[in-house]
Amino acid sequence: MFHVGEHIALSYRRRSVLIWTAMTALILSLAAATLMLGKLGLSPADFVDILSGQASTATEFVLQRVRGPRVLIAIMAGAAFGLSGALFQNVTRNPLGSPDVLGLAAGAGAGVAVASLLPWAIPAPIGALAGAGSAIGLVILSTGSGLSSTSKVIISGIAVAAIATAVTQFVVTATLRDEASRLAAYLVGSLNSRDMGQAGLIAVTLVLAFPVILWLAPRLQLMELGDELTTSLGGKATTTRTQAILVAVVLAAMAVAVAGPIAFVALMSPHAARMLTRTSGPNLVGSALTGAMLMVLADLAVQQIPLVEDLPVGIITAGFGGLFLGYLLLTEFRKGQS
């Protein structure tokens, strides 16, 4: 046990550390598998050549332009989605709190779509941030009570997501056929045709967010006690909640900007992390690792599906995420009945 701050202690149990280590090893193994399997896969001999600096031009091209960016974005965007979901679930105290359910992911996707339609060039990250910020702002304003009311937040999030989806569909129908096809694939959530520049964007986002999250972690742990007790112990619940929301919005928006609004990774990751480590609270490290693992698994799965080439990874996450959402809703219903 080590202490951070005056009132809180973050306890890293041995089980959690072992689980995190195992998850990291699994992510790296899955990443290696995605590089080796599927179209233009690399062989073990290619890896040896890369490490020894003797790789051919073709091998370097595949690694740097085709397979490398894809697997890097899968890992980092998954981690960003997982962290965003953990932060939202903590500040809303709602097991359904995530960028998907709150309409933030749909808003970010709509922002990117609108940015592509405008006659002047607006970078996708700016469009994603504008869309995500507008979405969460609408949710907060429409509830009339911030993010504290569970039922209002969920209903408002569904409404905002529907509005954002309508905007997105309008943009898709208003664009040329080739651009509409590209947008449609992006809006499902895709890792196809990604580059190192996009991987660099999400990497910079995570690096900048890391110290802020590290600083927020003990404050979020304290907020598990409730606003009144947090305040009595010297914490600032409202300030911490606002800061966490801002970080969560940026993480989700940047992940959407590079990979599209991939469904349910942010929702599933914190729950899966808590199940694996058997801990309560934000579980930020576990959520990030789980998000990365889910994305790499989904990417590996889509590359092994026969007859369909360049299948968007969001189709896999949406299928499993929909089942997981049904499980959560059933669990919450049973709790309400008891």
PDB file of C-alpha atoms in Angstrom, residues 164-325:
ATOM      1  CA  ALA A 164     -26.175  12.799 -33.931  1.00  0.00           C
ATOM      2  CA  THR A 165     -26.962   9.699 -35.988  1.00  0.00           C
ATOM      3  CA  ALA A 166     -29.540  11.660 -37.997  1.00  0.00           C
ATOM      4  CA  VAL A 167     -26.953  14.359 -38.727  1.00  0.00           C
ATOM      5  CA  THR A 168     -24.447  11.718 -39.762  1.00  0.00           C
ATOM      6  CA  GLN A 169     -26.900   9.980 -42.090  1.00  0.00           C
ATOM      7  CA  PHE A 170     -27.718  13.307 -43.712  1.00  0.00           C
ATOM      8  CA  VAL A 171     -24.026  13.920 -44.376  1.00  0.00           C
ATOM      9  CA  VAL A 172     -23.579  10.423 -45.828  1.00  0.00           C
ATOM     10  CA  THR A 173     -26.501  10.887 -48.222  1.00  0.00           C
ATOM     11  CA  ALA A 174     -25.302  14.371 -49.211  1.00  0.00           C
ATOM     12  CA  THR A 175     -21.799  13.297 -50.232  1.00  0.00           C
ATOM     13  CA  LEU A 176     -20.480  11.653 -53.370  1.00  0.00           C
ATOM     14  CA  ARG A 177     -20.648   7.865 -53.621  1.00  0.00           C
ATOM     15  CA  ASP A 178     -16.961   7.160 -52.930  1.00  0.00           C
ATOM     16  CA  GLU A 179     -16.830   9.537 -49.978  1.00  0.00           C
ATOM     17  CA  ALA A 180     -20.137   8.157 -48.660  1.00  0.00           C
ATOM     18  CA  SER A 181     -18.748   4.613 -48.739  1.00  0.00           C
ATOM     19  CA  ARG A 182     -15.638   5.715 -46.868  1.00  0.00           C
ATOM     20  CA  LEU A 183     -17.724   7.574 -44.278  1.00  0.00           C
ATOM     21  CA  ALA A 184     -20.098   4.640 -43.830  1.00  0.00           C
ATOM     22  CA  ALA A 185     -17.198   2.283 -43.066  1.00  0.00           C
ATOM     23  CA  TYR A 186     -15.616   4.827 -40.711  1.00  0.00           C
ATOM     24  CA  LEU A 187     -18.878   5.372 -38.824  1.00  0.00           C
ATOM     25  CA  VAL A 188     -19.175   1.665 -38.041  1.00  0.00           C
ATOM     26  CA  GLY A 189     -15.687   1.804 -36.564  1.00  0.00           C
ATOM     27  CA  SER A 190     -12.795   0.686 -38.719  1.00  0.00           C
ATOM     28  CA  LEU A 191      -9.030   0.195 -38.551  1.00  0.00           C
ATOM     29  CA  ASN A 192      -8.638  -0.133 -42.310  1.00  0.00           C
ATOM     30  CA  SER A 193      -6.295   2.221 -44.196  1.00  0.00           C
ATOM     31  CA  ARG A 194      -4.872   3.867 -41.105  1.00  0.00           C
ATOM     32  CA  ASP A 195      -1.444   5.511 -41.019  1.00  0.00           C
ATOM     33  CA  MET A 196       1.303   6.336 -38.542  1.00  0.00           C
ATOM     34  CA  GLY A 197       0.134   9.942 -38.321  1.00  0.00           C
ATOM     35  CA  GLN A 198      -3.176   8.799 -36.844  1.00  0.00           C
ATOM     36  CA  ALA A 199      -1.344   6.407 -34.535  1.00  0.00           C
ATOM     37  CA  GLY A 200       0.814   9.327 -33.417  1.00  0.00           C
ATOM     38  CA  LEU A 201      -2.282  11.416 -32.646  1.00  0.00           C
ATOM     39  CA  ILE A 202      -3.762   8.883 -30.245  1.00  0.00           C
ATOM     40  CA  ALA A 203      -0.309   8.225 -28.759  1.00  0.00           C
ATOM     41  CA  VAL A 204       0.184  11.929 -27.973  1.00  0.00           C
ATOM     42  CA  THR A 205      -3.320  12.068 -26.481  1.00  0.00           C
ATOM     43  CA  LEU A 206      -2.575   9.175 -24.129  1.00  0.00           C
ATOM     44  CA  VAL A 207       0.826  10.592 -23.140  1.00  0.00           C
ATOM     45  CA  LEU A 208      -0.696  13.983 -22.295  1.00  0.00           C
ATOM     46  CA  ALA A 209      -3.656  12.412 -20.492  1.00  0.00           C
ATOM     47  CA  PHE A 210      -1.523  10.062 -18.388  1.00  0.00           C
ATOM     48  CA  PRO A 211      -0.245  12.581 -15.782  1.00  0.00           C
ATOM     49  CA  VAL A 212      -3.710  14.133 -15.500  1.00  0.00           C
ATOM     50  CA  ILE A 213      -5.295  10.723 -14.909  1.00  0.00           C
ATOM     51  CA  LEU A 214      -2.566   9.855 -12.406  1.00  0.00           C
ATOM     52  CA  TRP A 215      -3.351  13.081 -10.563  1.00  0.00           C
ATOM     53  CA  LEU A 216      -7.113  12.428 -10.715  1.00  0.00           C
ATOM     54  CA  ALA A 217      -6.948   8.775  -9.619  1.00  0.00           C
ATOM     55  CA  PRO A 218      -6.911   9.294  -5.825  1.00  0.00           C
ATOM     56  CA  ARG A 219      -9.615  11.940  -6.105  1.00  0.00           C
ATOM     57  CA  LEU A 220     -11.810   9.595  -8.111  1.00  0.00           C
ATOM     58  CA  GLN A 221     -11.204   6.879  -5.524  1.00  0.00           C
ATOM     59  CA  LEU A 222     -12.340   9.287  -2.828  1.00  0.00           C
ATOM     60  CA  MET A 223     -15.491  10.121  -4.793  1.00  0.00           C
ATOM     61  CA  GLU A 224     -16.587   6.503  -4.443  1.00  0.00           C
ATOM     62  CA  LEU A 225     -17.636   7.513  -0.925  1.00  0.00           C
ATOM     63  CA  GLY A 226     -20.207   9.997  -2.246  1.00  0.00           C
ATOM     64  CA  ASP A 227     -20.188  13.761  -2.691  1.00  0.00           C
ATOM     65  CA  GLU A 228     -21.019  14.665   0.909  1.00  0.00           C
ATOM     66  CA  LEU A 229     -18.338  12.491   2.477  1.00  0.00           C
ATOM     67  CA  THR A 230     -15.857  13.536  -0.201  1.00  0.00           C
ATOM     68  CA  THR A 231     -16.443  17.189   0.672  1.00  0.00           C
ATOM     69  CA  SER A 232     -16.192  16.521   4.405  1.00  0.00           C
ATOM     70  CA  LEU A 233     -12.796  14.893   3.823  1.00  0.00           C
ATOM     71  CA  GLY A 234     -11.539  17.945   1.958  1.00  0.00           C
ATOM     72  CA  GLY A 235     -12.237  16.774  -1.572  1.00  0.00           C
ATOM     73  CA  LYS A 236     -13.911  18.822  -4.286  1.00  0.00           C
ATOM     74  CA  ALA A 237     -16.483  16.547  -5.873  1.00  0.00           C
ATOM     75  CA  THR A 238     -17.828  18.978  -8.479  1.00  0.00           C
ATOM     76  CA  THR A 239     -14.369  20.087  -9.594  1.00  0.00           C
ATOM     77  CA  THR A 240     -13.098  16.517  -9.812  1.00  0.00           C
ATOM     78  CA  ARG A 241     -16.171  15.444 -11.765  1.00  0.00           C
ATOM     79  CA  THR A 242     -15.723  18.284 -14.261  1.00  0.00           C
ATOM     80  CA  GLN A 243     -12.032  17.514 -14.728  1.00  0.00           C
ATOM     81  CA  ALA A 244     -12.710  13.807 -15.221  1.00  0.00           C
ATOM     82  CA  ILE A 245     -15.435  14.540 -17.786  1.00  0.00           C
ATOM     83  CA  LEU A 246     -13.098  16.802 -19.764  1.00  0.00           C
ATOM     84  CA  VAL A 247     -10.397  14.119 -19.865  1.00  0.00           C
ATOM     85  CA  ALA A 248     -12.953  11.440 -20.794  1.00  0.00           C
ATOM     86  CA  VAL A 249     -14.348  13.591 -23.614  1.00  0.00           C
ATOM     87  CA  VAL A 250     -10.891  14.228 -25.088  1.00  0.00           C
ATOM     88  CA  LEU A 251      -9.913  10.542 -24.882  1.00  0.00           C
ATOM     89  CA  ALA A 252     -13.123   9.364 -26.520  1.00  0.00           C
ATOM     90  CA  ALA A 253     -13.052  12.081 -29.187  1.00  0.00           C
ATOM     91  CA  MET A 254      -9.480  11.312 -30.235  1.00  0.00           C
ATOM     92  CA  ALA A 255     -10.192   7.579 -30.313  1.00  0.00           C
ATOM     93  CA  VAL A 256     -13.236   8.228 -32.511  1.00  0.00           C
ATOM     94  CA  ALA A 257     -11.194  10.565 -34.726  1.00  0.00           C
ATOM     95  CA  VAL A 258      -8.710   7.823 -35.622  1.00  0.00           C
ATOM     96  CA  ALA A 259     -10.840   4.661 -35.429  1.00  0.00           C
ATOM     97  CA  GLY A 260     -14.447   5.778 -35.714  1.00  0.00           C
ATOM     98  CA  PRO A 261     -17.206   5.426 -33.096  1.00  0.00           C
ATOM     99  CA  ILE A 262     -16.400   1.798 -32.281  1.00  0.00           C
ATOM    100  CA  ALA A 263     -19.313   0.561 -30.217  1.00  0.00           C
ATOM    101  CA  PHE A 264     -19.309  -0.690 -26.636  1.00  0.00           C
ATOM    102  CA  VAL A 265     -15.561  -1.012 -25.987  1.00  0.00           C
ATOM    103  CA  ALA A 266     -15.820   1.880 -23.523  1.00  0.00           C
ATOM    104  CA  LEU A 267     -18.876   0.305 -21.892  1.00  0.00           C
ATOM    105  CA  MET A 268     -17.502  -3.227 -21.554  1.00  0.00           C
ATOM    106  CA  SER A 269     -13.917  -2.493 -20.512  1.00  0.00           C
ATOM    107  CA  PRO A 270     -14.457  -1.156 -16.955  1.00  0.00           C
ATOM    108  CA  HIS A 271     -16.886  -3.962 -16.096  1.00  0.00           C
ATOM    109  CA  ALA A 272     -14.580  -6.644 -17.468  1.00  0.00           C
ATOM    110  CA  ALA A 273     -11.630  -5.107 -15.602  1.00  0.00           C
ATOM    111  CA  ARG A 274     -13.505  -5.182 -12.293  1.00  0.00           C
ATOM    112  CA  MET A 275     -14.580  -8.773 -12.894  1.00  0.00           C
ATOM    113  CA  LEU A 276     -11.013  -9.850 -13.633  1.00  0.00           C
ATOM    114  CA  THR A 277      -9.364  -8.062 -10.709  1.00  0.00           C
ATOM    115  CA  ARG A 278     -12.325  -8.418  -8.316  1.00  0.00           C
ATOM    116  CA  THR A 279     -11.944  -4.808  -7.249  1.00  0.00           C
ATOM    117  CA  SER A 280     -14.275  -1.837  -7.032  1.00  0.00           C
ATOM    118  CA  GLY A 281     -13.622   1.759  -7.949  1.00  0.00           C
ATOM    119  CA  PRO A 282     -12.367   3.321 -11.191  1.00  0.00           C
ATOM    120  CA  ASN A 283      -9.787   0.584 -12.008  1.00  0.00           C
ATOM    121  CA  LEU A 284      -8.226   2.831 -14.638  1.00  0.00           C
ATOM    122  CA  VAL A 285      -5.224   0.638 -15.476  1.00  0.00           C
ATOM    123  CA  GLY A 286      -7.378  -2.459 -15.834  1.00  0.00           C
ATOM    124  CA  SER A 287      -9.911  -0.603 -17.989  1.00  0.00           C
ATOM    125  CA  ALA A 288      -7.206   0.672 -20.340  1.00  0.00           C
ATOM    126  CA  LEU A 289      -5.681  -2.795 -20.721  1.00  0.00           C
ATOM    127  CA  THR A 290      -9.076  -4.422 -21.200  1.00  0.00           C
ATOM    128  CA  GLY A 291     -10.031  -1.878 -23.856  1.00  0.00           C
ATOM    129  CA  ALA A 292      -6.784  -2.534 -25.716  1.00  0.00           C
ATOM    130  CA  MET A 293      -7.282  -6.290 -25.467  1.00  0.00           C
ATOM    131  CA  LEU A 294     -10.876  -6.129 -26.739  1.00  0.00           C
ATOM    132  CA  MET A 295      -9.862  -4.026 -29.732  1.00  0.00           C
ATOM    133  CA  VAL A 296      -6.962  -6.272 -30.717  1.00  0.00           C
ATOM    134  CA  LEU A 297      -9.170  -9.348 -30.309  1.00  0.00           C
ATOM    135  CA  ALA A 298     -11.868  -7.789 -32.490  1.00  0.00           C
ATOM    136  CA  ASP A 299      -9.284  -6.804 -35.105  1.00  0.00           C
ATOM    137  CA  LEU A 300      -7.860 -10.320 -35.130  1.00  0.00           C
ATOM    138  CA  ALA A 301     -11.376 -11.723 -35.508  1.00  0.00           C
ATOM    139  CA  VAL A 302     -12.353  -9.566 -38.503  1.00  0.00           C
ATOM    140  CA  GLN A 303      -9.166 -10.537 -40.321  1.00  0.00           C
ATOM    141  CA  GLN A 304     -10.073 -14.230 -40.027  1.00  0.00           C
ATOM    142  CA  ILE A 305     -13.632 -13.950 -41.339  1.00  0.00           C
ATOM    143  CA  PRO A 306     -13.722 -15.501 -44.837  1.00  0.00           C
ATOM    144  CA  LEU A 307     -15.458 -14.070 -47.906  1.00  0.00           C
ATOM    145  CA  VAL A 308     -15.530 -10.499 -46.520  1.00  0.00           C
ATOM    146  CA  GLU A 309     -12.539  -8.238 -47.098  1.00  0.00           C
ATOM    147  CA  ASP A 310     -11.797  -5.143 -44.970  1.00  0.00           C
ATOM    148  CA  LEU A 311     -14.686  -5.769 -42.583  1.00  0.00           C
ATOM    149  CA  PRO A 312     -14.988  -2.896 -40.049  1.00  0.00           C
ATOM    150  CA  VAL A 313     -13.924  -3.941 -36.569  1.00  0.00           C
ATOM    151  CA  GLY A 314     -16.933  -2.117 -35.087  1.00  0.00           C
ATOM    152  CA  ILE A 315     -19.227  -4.859 -36.363  1.00  0.00           C
ATOM    153  CA  ILE A 316     -17.596  -7.349 -33.994  1.00  0.00           C
ATOM    154  CA  THR A 317     -17.647  -5.033 -30.965  1.00  0.00           C
ATOM    155  CA  ALA A 318     -21.249  -4.021 -31.660  1.00  0.00           C
ATOM    156  CA  GLY A 319     -22.371  -7.643 -31.723  1.00  0.00           C
ATOM    157  CA  PHE A 320     -20.726  -8.629 -28.453  1.00  0.00           C
ATOM    158  CA  GLY A 321     -21.393  -5.227 -26.892  1.00  0.00           C
ATOM    159  CA  GLY A 322     -25.104  -5.478 -27.589  1.00  0.00           C
ATOM    160  CA  LEU A 323     -25.232  -8.788 -25.723  1.00  0.00           C
ATOM    161  CA  PHE A 324     -23.234  -7.289 -22.862  1.00  0.00           C
ATOM    162  CA  LEU A 325     -25.558  -4.273 -22.682  1.00  0.00           C
TER     163      LEU A 325
END
